[in-house]
PDB file of C-alpha atoms in Angstrom:
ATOM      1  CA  UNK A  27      94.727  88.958 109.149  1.00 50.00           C
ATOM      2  CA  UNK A  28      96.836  87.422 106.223  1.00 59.00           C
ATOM      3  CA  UNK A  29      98.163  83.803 105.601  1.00 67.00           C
ATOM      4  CA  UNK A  30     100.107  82.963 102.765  1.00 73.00           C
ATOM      5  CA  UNK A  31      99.977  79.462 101.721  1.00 76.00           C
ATOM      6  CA  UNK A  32     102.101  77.719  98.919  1.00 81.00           C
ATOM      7  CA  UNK A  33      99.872  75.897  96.128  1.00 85.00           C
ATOM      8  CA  UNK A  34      99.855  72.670  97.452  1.00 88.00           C
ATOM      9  CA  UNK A  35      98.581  73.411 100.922  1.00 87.00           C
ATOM     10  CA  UNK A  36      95.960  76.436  98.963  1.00 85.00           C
ATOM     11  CA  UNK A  37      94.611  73.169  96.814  1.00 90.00           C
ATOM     12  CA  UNK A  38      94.723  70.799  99.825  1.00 92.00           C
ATOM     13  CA  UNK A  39      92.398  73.623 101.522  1.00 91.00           C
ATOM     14  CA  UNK A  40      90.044  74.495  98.196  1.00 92.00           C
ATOM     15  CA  UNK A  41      89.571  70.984  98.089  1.00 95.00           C
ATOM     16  CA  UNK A  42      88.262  70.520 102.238  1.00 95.00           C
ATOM     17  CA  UNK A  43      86.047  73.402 101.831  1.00 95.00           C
ATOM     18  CA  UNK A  44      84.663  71.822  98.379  1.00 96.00           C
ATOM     19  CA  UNK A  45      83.777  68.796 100.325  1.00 96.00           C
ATOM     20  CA  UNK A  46      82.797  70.004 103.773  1.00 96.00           C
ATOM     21  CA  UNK A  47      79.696  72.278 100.949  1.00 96.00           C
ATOM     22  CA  UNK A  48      81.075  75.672 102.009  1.00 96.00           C
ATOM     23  CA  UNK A  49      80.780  78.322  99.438  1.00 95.00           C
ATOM     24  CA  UNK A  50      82.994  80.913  98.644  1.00 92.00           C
ATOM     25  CA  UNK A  51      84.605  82.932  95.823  1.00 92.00           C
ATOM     26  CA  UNK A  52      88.398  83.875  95.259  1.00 88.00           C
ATOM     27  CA  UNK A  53      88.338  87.643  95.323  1.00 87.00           C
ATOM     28  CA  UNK A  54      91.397  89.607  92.799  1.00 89.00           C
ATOM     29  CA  UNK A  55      93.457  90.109  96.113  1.00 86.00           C
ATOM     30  CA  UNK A  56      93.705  86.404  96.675  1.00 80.00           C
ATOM     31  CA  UNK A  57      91.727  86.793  99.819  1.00 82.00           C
ATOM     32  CA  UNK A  58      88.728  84.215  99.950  1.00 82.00           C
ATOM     33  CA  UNK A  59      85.123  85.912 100.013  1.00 89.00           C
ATOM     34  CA  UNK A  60      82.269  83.514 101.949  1.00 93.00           C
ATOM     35  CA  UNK A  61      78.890  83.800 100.867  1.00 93.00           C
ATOM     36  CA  UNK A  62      77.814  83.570 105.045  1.00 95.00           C
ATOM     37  CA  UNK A  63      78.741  83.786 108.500  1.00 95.00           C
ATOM     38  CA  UNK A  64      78.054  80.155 108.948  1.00 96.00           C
ATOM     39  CA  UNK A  65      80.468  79.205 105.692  1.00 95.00           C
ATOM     40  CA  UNK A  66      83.044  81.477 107.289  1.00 94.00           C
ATOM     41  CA  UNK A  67      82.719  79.456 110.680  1.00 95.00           C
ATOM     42  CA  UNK A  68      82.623  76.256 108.768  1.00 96.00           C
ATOM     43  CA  UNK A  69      85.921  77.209 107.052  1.00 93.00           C
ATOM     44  CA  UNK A  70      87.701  78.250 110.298  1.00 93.00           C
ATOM     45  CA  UNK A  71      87.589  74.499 111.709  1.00 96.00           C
ATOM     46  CA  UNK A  72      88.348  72.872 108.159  1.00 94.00           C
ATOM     47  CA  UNK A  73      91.470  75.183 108.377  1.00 91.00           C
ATOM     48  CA  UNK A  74      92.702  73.711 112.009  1.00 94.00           C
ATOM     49  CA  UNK A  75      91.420  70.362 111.086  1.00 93.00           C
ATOM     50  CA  UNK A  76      94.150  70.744 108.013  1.00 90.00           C
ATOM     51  CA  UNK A  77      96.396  72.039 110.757  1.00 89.00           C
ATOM     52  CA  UNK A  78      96.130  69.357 112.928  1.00 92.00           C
ATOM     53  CA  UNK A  79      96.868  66.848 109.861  1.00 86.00           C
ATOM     54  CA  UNK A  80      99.897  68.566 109.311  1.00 76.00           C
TER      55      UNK A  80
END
């Protein structure tokens, strides 16, 4: 599955996962690369909690 967001909303995310600890890494594609399951689930409910502010 692919999302495109515009730079605003992409720094407005990098941002929630830096403070809700998750780790990740930006991979060449532009897709984001989570270093565990638990980060990945952790960075699904940032992303609808963003939604929700929205």
């Amino acid at each position: 599955m692919s999302v495109e967001y515009d730079f605003e909303e992409a720094v407005e995310m990098l941002e929630a996962f830096n403070r809700a600890g998750i780790s990740y890494r930006i991979c060449e594609d532009g897709t984001f690369s989570f270093n565990s399951d638990n980060d990945r689930e952790r960075a699904k409910k940032v992303i609808e909690e963003l939604k929700k502010k929205a």
